[in-house]
XYZ file of C-alpha atoms in Angstrom:
577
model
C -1.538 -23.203 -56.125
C -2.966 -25.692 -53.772
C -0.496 -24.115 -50.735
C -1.447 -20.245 -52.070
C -5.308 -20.992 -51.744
C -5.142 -22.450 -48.243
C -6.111 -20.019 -45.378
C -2.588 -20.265 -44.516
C -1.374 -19.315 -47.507
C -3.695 -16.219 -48.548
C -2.996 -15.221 -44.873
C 1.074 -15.370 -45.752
C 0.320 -13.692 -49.065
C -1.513 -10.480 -47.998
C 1.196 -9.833 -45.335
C 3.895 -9.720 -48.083
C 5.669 -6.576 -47.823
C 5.286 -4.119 -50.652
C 6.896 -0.672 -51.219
C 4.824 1.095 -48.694
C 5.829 -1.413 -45.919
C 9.168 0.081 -47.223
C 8.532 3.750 -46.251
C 6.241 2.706 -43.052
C 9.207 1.142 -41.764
C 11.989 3.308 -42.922
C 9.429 6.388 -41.098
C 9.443 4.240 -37.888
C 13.372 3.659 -37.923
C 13.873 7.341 -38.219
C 11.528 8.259 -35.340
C 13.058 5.545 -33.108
C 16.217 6.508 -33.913
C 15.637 10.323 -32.985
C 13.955 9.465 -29.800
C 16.789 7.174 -28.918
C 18.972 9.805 -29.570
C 17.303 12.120 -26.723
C 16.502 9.141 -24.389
C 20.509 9.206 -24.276
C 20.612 12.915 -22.899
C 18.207 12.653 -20.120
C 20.107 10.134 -17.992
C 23.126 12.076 -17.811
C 24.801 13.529 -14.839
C 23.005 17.043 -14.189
C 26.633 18.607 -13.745
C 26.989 17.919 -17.403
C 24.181 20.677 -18.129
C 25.857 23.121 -15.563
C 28.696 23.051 -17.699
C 27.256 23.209 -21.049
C 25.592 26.591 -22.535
C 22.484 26.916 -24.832
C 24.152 27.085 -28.817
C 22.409 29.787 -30.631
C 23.575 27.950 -33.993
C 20.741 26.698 -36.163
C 22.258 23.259 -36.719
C 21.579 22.671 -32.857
C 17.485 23.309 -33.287
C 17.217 19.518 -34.773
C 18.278 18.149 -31.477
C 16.836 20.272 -29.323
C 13.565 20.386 -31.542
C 13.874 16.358 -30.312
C 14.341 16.848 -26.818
C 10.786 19.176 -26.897
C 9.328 16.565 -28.530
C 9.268 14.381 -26.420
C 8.652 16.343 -23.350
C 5.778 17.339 -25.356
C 4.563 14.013 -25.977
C 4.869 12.264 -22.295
C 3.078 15.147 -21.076
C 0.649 14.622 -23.200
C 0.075 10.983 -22.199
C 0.267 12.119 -18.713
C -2.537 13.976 -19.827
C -4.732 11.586 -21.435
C -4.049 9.269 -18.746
C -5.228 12.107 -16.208
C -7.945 12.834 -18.764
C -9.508 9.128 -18.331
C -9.222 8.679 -14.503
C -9.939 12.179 -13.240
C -12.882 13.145 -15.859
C -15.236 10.071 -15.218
C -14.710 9.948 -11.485
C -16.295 13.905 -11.760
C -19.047 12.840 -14.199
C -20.028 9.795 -12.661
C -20.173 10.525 -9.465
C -21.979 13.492 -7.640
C -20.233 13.846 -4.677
C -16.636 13.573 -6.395
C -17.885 15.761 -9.149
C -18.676 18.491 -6.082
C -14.585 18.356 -4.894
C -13.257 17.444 -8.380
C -14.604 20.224 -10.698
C -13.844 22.673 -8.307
C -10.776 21.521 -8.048
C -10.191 21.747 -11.628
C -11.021 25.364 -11.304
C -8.693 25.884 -8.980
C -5.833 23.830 -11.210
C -6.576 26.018 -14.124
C -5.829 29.306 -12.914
C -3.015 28.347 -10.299
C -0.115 30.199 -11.959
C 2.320 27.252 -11.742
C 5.181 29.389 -12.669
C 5.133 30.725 -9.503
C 5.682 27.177 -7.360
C 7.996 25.873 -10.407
C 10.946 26.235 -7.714
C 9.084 23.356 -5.055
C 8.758 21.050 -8.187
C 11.391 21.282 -9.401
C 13.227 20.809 -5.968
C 10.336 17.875 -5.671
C 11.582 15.848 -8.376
C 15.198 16.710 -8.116
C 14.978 14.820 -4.684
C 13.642 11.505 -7.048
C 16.688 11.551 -9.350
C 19.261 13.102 -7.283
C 22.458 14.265 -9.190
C 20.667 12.814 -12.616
C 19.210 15.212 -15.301
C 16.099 12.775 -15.188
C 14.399 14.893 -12.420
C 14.861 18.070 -14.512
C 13.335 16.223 -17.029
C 10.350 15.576 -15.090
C 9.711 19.021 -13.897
C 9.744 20.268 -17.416
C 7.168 17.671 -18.197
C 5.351 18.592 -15.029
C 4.959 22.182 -15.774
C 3.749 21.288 -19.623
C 1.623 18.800 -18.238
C -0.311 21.847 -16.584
C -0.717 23.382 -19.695
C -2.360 20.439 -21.362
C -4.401 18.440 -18.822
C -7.170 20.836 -17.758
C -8.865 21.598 -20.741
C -8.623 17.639 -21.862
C -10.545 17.137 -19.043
C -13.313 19.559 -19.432
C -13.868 18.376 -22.874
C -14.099 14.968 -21.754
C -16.436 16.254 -18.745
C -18.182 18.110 -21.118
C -18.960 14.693 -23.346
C -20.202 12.229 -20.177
C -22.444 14.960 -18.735
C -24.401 15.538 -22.165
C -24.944 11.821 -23.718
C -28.023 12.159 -25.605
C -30.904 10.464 -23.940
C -31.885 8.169 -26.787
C -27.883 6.317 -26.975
C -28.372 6.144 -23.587
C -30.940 4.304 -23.407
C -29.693 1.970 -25.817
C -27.254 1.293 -24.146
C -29.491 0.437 -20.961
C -31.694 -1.984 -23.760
C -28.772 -3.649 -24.609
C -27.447 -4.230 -20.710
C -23.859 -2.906 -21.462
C -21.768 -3.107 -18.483
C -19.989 0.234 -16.760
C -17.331 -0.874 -18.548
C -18.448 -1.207 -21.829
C -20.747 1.882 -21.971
C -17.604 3.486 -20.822
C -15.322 2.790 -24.448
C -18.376 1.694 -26.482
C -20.474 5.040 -25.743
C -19.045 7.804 -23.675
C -15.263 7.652 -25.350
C -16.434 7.482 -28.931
C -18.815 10.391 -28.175
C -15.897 12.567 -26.511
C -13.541 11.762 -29.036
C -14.094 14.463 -31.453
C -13.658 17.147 -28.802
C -10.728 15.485 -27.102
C -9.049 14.993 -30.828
C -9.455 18.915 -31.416
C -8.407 19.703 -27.460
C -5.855 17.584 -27.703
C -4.025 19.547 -30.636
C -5.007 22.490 -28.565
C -3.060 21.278 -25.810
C 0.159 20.479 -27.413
C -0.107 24.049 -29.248
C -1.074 25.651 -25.898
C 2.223 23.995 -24.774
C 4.403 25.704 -26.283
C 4.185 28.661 -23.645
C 4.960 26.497 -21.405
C 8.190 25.125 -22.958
C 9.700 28.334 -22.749
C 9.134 28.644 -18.850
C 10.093 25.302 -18.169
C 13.308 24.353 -20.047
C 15.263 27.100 -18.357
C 14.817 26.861 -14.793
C 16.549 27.617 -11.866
C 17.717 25.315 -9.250
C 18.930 27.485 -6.159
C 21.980 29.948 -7.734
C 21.808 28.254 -10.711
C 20.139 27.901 -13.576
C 19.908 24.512 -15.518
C 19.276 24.931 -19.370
C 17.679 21.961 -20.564
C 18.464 21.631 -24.742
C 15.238 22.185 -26.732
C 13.488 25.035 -28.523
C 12.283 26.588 -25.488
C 15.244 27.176 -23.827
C 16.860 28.412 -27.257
C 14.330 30.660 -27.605
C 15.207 32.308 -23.519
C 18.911 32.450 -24.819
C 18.023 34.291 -28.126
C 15.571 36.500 -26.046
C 18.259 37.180 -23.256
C 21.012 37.868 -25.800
C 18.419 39.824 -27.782
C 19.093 38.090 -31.610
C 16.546 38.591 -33.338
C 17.869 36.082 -36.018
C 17.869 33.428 -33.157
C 14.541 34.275 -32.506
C 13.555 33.649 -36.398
C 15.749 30.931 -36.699
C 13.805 28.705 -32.837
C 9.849 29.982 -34.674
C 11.260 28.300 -38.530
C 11.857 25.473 -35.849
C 8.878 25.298 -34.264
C 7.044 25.532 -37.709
C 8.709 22.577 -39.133
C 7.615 20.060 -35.848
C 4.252 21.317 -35.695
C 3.863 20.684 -39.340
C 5.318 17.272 -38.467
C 3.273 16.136 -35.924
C -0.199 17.832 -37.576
C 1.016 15.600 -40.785
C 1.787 12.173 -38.694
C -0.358 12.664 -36.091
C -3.143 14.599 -35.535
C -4.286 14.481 -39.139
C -5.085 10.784 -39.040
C -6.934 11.307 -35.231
C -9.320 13.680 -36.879
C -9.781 11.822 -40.054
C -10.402 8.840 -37.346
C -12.289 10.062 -34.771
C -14.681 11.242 -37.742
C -16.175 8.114 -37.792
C -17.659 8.367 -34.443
C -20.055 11.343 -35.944
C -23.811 10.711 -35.179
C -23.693 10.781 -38.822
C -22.226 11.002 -41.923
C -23.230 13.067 -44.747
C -22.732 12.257 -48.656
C -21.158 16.296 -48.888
C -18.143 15.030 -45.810
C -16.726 12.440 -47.732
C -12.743 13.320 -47.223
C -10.347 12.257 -48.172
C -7.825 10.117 -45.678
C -4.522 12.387 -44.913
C -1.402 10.594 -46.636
C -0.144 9.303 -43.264
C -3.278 7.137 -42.950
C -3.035 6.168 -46.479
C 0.279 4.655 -45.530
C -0.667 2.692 -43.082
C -3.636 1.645 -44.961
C -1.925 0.585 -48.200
C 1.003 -1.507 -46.056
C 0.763 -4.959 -46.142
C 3.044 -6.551 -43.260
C 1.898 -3.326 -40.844
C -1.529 -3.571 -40.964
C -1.251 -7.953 -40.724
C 1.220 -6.832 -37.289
C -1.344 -4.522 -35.916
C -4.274 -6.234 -36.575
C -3.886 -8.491 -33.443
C -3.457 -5.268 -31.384
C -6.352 -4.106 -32.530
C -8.180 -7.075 -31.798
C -6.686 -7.472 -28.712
C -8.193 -3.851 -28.082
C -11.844 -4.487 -29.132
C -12.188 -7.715 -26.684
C -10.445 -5.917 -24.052
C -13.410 -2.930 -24.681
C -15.872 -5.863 -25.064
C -15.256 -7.581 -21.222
C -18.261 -6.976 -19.267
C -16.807 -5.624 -16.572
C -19.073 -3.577 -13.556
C -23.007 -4.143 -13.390
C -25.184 -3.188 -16.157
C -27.398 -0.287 -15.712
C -31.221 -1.162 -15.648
C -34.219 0.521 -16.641
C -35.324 0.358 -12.785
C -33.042 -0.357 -10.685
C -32.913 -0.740 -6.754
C -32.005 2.206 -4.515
C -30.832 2.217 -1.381
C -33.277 3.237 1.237
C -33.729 7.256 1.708
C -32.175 7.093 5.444
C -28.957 5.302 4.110
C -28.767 7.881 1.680
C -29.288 10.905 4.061
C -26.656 9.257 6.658
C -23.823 8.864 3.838
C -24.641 12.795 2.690
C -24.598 14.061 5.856
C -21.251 12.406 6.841
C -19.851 13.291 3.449
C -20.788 16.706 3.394
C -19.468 16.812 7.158
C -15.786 15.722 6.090
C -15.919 18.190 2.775
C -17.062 21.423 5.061
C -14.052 19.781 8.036
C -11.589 19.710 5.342
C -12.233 23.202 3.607
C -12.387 24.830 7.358
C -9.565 23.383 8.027
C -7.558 24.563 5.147
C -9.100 28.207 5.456
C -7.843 28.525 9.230
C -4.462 26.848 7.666
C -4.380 29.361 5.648
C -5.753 32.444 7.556
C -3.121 31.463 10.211
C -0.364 31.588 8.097
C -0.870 34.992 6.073
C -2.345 36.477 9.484
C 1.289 36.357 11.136
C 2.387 39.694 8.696
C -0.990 40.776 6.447
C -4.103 42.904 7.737
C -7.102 43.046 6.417
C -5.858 45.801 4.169
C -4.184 43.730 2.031
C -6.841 41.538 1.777
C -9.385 44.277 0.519
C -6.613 45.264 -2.115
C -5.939 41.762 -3.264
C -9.831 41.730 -3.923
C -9.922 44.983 -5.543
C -7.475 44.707 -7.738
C -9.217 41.018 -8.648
C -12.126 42.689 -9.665
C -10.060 44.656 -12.302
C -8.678 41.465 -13.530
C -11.819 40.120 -13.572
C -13.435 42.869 -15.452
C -10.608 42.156 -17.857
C -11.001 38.536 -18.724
C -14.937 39.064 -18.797
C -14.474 41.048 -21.636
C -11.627 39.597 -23.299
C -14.114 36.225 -23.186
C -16.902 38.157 -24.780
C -15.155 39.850 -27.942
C -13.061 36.456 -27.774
C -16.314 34.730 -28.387
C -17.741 37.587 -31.230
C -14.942 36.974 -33.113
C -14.108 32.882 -33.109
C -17.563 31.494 -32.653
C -18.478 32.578 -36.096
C -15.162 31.491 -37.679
C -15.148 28.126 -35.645
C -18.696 27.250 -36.603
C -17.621 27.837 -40.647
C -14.807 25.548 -40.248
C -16.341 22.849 -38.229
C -19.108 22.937 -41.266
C -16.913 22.365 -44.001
C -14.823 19.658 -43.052
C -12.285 20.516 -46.298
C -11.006 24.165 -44.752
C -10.924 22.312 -41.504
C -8.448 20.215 -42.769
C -6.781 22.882 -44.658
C -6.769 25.853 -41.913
C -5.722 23.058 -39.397
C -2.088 23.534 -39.428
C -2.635 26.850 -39.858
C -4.946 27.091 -36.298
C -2.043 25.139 -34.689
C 0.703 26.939 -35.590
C -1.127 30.278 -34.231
C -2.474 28.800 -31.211
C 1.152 27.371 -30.723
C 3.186 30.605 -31.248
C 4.203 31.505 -27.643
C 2.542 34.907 -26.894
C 5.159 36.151 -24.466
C 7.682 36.426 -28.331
C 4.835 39.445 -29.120
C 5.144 41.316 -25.381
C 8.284 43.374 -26.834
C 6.044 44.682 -29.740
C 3.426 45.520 -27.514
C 6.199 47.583 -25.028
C 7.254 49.234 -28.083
C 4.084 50.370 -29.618
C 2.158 51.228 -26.226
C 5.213 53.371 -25.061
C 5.385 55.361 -28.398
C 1.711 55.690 -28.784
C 1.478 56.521 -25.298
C -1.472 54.278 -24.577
C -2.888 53.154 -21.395
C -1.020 49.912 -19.812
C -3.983 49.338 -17.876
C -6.162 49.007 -21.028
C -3.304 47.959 -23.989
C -1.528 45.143 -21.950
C -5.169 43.242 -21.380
C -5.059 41.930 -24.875
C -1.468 40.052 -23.797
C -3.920 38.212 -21.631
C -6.430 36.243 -24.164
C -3.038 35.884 -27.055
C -2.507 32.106 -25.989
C -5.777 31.633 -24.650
C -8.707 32.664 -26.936
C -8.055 29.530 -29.475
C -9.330 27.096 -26.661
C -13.016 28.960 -27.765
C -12.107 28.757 -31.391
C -10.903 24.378 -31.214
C -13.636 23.476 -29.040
C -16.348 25.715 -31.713
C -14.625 23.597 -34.336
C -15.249 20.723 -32.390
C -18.745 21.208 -31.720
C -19.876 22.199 -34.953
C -17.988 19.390 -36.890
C -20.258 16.908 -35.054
C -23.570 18.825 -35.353
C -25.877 16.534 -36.525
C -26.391 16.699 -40.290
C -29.875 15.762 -40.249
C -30.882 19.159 -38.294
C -29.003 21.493 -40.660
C -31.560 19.780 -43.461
C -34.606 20.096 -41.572
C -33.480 23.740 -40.929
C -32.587 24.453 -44.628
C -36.477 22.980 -45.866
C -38.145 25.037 -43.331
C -36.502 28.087 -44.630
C -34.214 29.103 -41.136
C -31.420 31.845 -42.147
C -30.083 34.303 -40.549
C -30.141 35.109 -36.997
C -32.669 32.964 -36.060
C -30.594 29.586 -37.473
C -27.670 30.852 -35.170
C -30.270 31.230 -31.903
C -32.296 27.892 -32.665
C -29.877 25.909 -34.562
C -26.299 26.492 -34.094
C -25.886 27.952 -30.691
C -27.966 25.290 -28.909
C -26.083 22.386 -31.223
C -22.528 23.650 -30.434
C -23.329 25.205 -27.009
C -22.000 22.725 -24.767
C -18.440 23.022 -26.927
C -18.467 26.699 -26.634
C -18.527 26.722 -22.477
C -15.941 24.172 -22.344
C -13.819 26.549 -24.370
C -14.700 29.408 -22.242
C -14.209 28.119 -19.264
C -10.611 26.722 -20.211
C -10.197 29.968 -22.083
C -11.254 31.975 -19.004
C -8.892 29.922 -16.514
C -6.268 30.192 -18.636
C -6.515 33.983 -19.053
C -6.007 34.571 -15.266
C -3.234 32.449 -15.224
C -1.632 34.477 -18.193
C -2.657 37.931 -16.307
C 0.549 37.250 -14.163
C 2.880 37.253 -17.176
C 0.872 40.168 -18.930
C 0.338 42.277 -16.478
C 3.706 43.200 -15.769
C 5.748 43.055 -19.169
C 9.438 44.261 -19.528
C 11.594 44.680 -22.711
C 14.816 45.919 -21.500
C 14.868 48.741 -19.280
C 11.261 49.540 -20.066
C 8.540 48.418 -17.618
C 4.749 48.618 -18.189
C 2.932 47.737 -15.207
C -1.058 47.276 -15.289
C -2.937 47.451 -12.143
C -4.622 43.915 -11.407
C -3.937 41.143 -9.434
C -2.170 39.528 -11.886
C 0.661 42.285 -11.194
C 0.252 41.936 -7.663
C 1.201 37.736 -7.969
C 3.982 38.908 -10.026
C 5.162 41.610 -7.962
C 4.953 39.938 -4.779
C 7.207 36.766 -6.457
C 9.386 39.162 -7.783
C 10.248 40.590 -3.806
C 9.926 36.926 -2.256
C 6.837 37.554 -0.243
C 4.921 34.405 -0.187
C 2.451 34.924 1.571
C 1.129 37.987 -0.482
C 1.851 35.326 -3.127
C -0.399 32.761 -1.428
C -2.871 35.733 -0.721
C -2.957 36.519 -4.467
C -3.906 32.903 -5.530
C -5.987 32.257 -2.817
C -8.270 35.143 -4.345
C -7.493 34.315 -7.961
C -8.717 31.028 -7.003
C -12.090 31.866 -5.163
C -12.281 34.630 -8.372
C -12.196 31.677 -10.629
C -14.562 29.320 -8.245
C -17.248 32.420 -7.805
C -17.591 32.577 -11.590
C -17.236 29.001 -12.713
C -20.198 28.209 -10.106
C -22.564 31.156 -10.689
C -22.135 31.419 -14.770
C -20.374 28.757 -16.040
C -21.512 25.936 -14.455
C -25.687 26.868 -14.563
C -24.989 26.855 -18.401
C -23.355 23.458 -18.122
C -26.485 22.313 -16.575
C -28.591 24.079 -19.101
C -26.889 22.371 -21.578
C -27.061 18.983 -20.418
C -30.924 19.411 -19.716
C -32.353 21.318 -23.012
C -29.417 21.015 -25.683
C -29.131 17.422 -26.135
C -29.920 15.878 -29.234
C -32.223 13.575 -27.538
């Protein structure tokens, strides 16, 4: 008794295992064992793959449904690890932000199928002979499918922290560094939890592209889902087809059960507030873990080691009034910055007006631009009946946070169900129906796209403060007038992250959709998206370059004149302050 009652022994007591230790464990074993298992195939000599062939059987789709995995998951902590560096550095300072959200823009809607060829080569040259620098190409190109919107959200979150948390935080004198993970990161976790789970659905696309690629004559198959999918599609089995989306089902049911289940139900708790009605109830996974006895006493020193590290007071606290450097200072350092920003961009225009200049005319330049225009006409209103249709949806859900648990697999799996699988359909019923390409084949554009408006809805209005929807109800607001002063403003800053992601990523897809082919049939819509595509498809670059160069300034123009104003709008007059 006397050994049981001592610190040391209650300590040695409650880390006893107990049955759920037993299933924790025997969970972790199985995981490690799988990713072991697919660790083994990506050091392997790269002739290995040249000689191998995609299996259409079903009993391959476990292995390969490993391999995506975990391309799938170091992209993503590529892009969380992007997501923390690149989004701060653009919301902290003003004179990054003016290079780095541009930038962004520009990252979005660069259709990085087209330049998968210098990657790939890129990396190759890394891991020469190995399948390691396939690998990382494939991880590269997913990567692109995941970071940007992470980092909008994120953006999104440091350039609206309500005024009264931040001064707080100036009361209390907490360091950059800890206003960084005690404030800012637990106020951007809610969107980054829901954009996160957009970004691994939104991968899926990608997979597809990037585990069959080709590497001069020859095309390297890398094993996974993606790649059996381009064999089923290329050999045109349908039961294949069924056989890669039963696949896909059963790992995004996997990871939405171990994974992203227990981020919502934690990032929850960094809510302004809680209300009695929210109450959920913990997903099983995070009952697991909770009801383990040796797990939770191994983890609690990580966790502790975690807090201190967010607890070191590192940087200068902000104060109330703090000391400025003298206006002449400050107009010298502007003026030389803004002298090396305008050097640089002039530079890279007469780069680049030197190098399409040798074979193009200012022809092709007004039809580039034309045809951008229709494009652009496109995605405007794709966005707006986009935005008609999932803002009301993604405000119910983010209300009641029971169907957001239950239609959250359900979101996933659509958002995740690569659009190009549906482009046959659309071939099929356009050409029998004898409908308009140019109209018909814009929908193909928004398919993968639109749920980055409908996540980041869910986001916002899950974390709309409680409190307001109260005073609202006692003073009688229904009806249209809660959505324009209540809703809208609360989730506002959400909804422009999503349509700004949504809208990048809709140019990008206007390359794939503009130009679709089942078999010998060939609809062809006229945008610019079809001019990217056609001029890859003939190997001229720099009608290529000349395509993205005006998606690009397309994307800029609109991002700075709409976009952006209501980012500032938001920040200024939608804050909970």
């Amino acid at each position: 008794m006397t050994e049981i009652s001592s610190p040391v022994g209650l300590i040695a007591k409650r880390a006893q295992p107990n049955l759920w230790d037993g299933f924790a464990f025997a969970l972790i074993i199985a995981v490690l064992a799988a990713v072991a298992h697919g660790a083994h195939g990506t050091v392997m000599p790269i002739a290995t793959l040249e000689r191998a062939s995609i299996s259409l059987s079903p009993w391959a789709l476990p292995g390969y449904a490993v391999r995506t995995v975990m391309r799938m998951a170091a992209a993503m902590m590529a892009s969380i690890l992007f997501t923390f560096t690149y989004a701060p550095l653009a919301a902290k300072s003003a004179r990054a932000g003016q290079i780095l959200i541009p930038l962004l823009d520009i990252l979005q809607s660069v259709p990085i199928l087209g330049f998968l060829t210098f990657t790939v080569t890129a990396f190759m040259a890394l891991f020469p002979g190995s399948v390691l620098g396939v690998e990382f190409a494939a991880v590269f190109v997913i990567f692109t499918s995941q970071a940007w919107n992470m980092a909008f959200s994120f953006y999104q979150a440091l350039t609206t922290v309500p005024g009264d948390l931040e001064e707080a935080a100036t009361n209390f004198q907490l360091s950059s560094w800890q206003r960084f993970w005690r404030l800012e990161v637990p106020l951007g976790m809610p969107g980054l939890v829901w954009n996160a789970m957009m970004s691994m659905s939104g991968g899926w696309f990608m997979v597809v592209a990037s585990e069959a690629i080709s590497v001069g004559s020859n095309t390297v198959a890398l094993p996974g889902i993606g790649s059996y999918v381009a064999a089923a599609l290329d050999a045109r089995d349908l039961r294949g087809v069924a056989w890669a989306i039963l696949a896909m089902t059963a790992v995004i049911l996997a990871y939405d059960q171990l994974l992203f289940r227990p981020l919502v139900a934690w990032a929850d708790k960094f809510k302004f507030e809680q209300t009695a009605t929210e109450a959920p109830d913990d997903p099983w996974a995070l009952k697991l873990v909770q009801r383990t006895r040796l797990m939770r006493a191994l983890l609690a020193p990580v966790g502790r080691l975690l807090d201190l590290g967010a607890g070191l007071r590192l940087g200068r606290a902000r104060r109330v009034t703090r000391q400025t450097r003298p206006r002449e200072l400050n107009l010298a350092f502007d003026i030389v910055w803004y002298g090396m920003v305008a050097a640089g961009l002039g530079w890279s225009l007469w780069r680049m007006v030197s190098y399409l200049a040798t074979s193009l005319r200012l022809a092709d330049l007004v039809e580039a631009v034309e045809l951008g225009a229709l494009t652009f006409l496109r995605v405007l209103v794709l966005i707006l009946l986009a935005s008609l249709l999932w803002v009301p949806v993604g405000v119910w859900i983010g209300l009641r946070p029971s169907w957001a648990r239950r239609v959250q697999s359900v979101v996933q799996f659509a958002a995740a169900f690569p659009a190009n699988l549906l482009f046959p359909i659309a071939v099929v019923l356009i050409v029998r129906l004898h409908g308009s390409a140019d109209i018909w084949l814009s929908p193909l554009m928004i398919l993968g796209t639109q749920w980055y408006i409908l996540f980041n809805v869910i986001a916002g209005a899950s974390v709309f403060p409680g409190d307001l929807r109260e005073v609202s109800a006692n003073f009688g607001i229904r009806g249209r007038r809660w959505w324009t002063k209540v809703m809208l403003p609360g989730i506002f800053p959400y909804y422009v992250t999503g349509a700004i992601t949504a809208s990048g990523g809709s140019w990008n897809a206007s390359i794939v959709a503009e130009v679709v082919n089942w078999g010998p049939t060939r609809l062809h819509a006229h945008g610019l998206g079809a001019y990217i595509a056609d001029a890859t498809k003939l190997g001229d670059y720099r009608r290529v370059v000349l395509g993205v160069a005006v998606m690009s300034a397309y994307v800029i123009a609109t991002n700075r004149l709409l976009w952006r104003p209501l980012y500032e709008y938001a920040g200024r007059r939608l804050r909970f302050d």
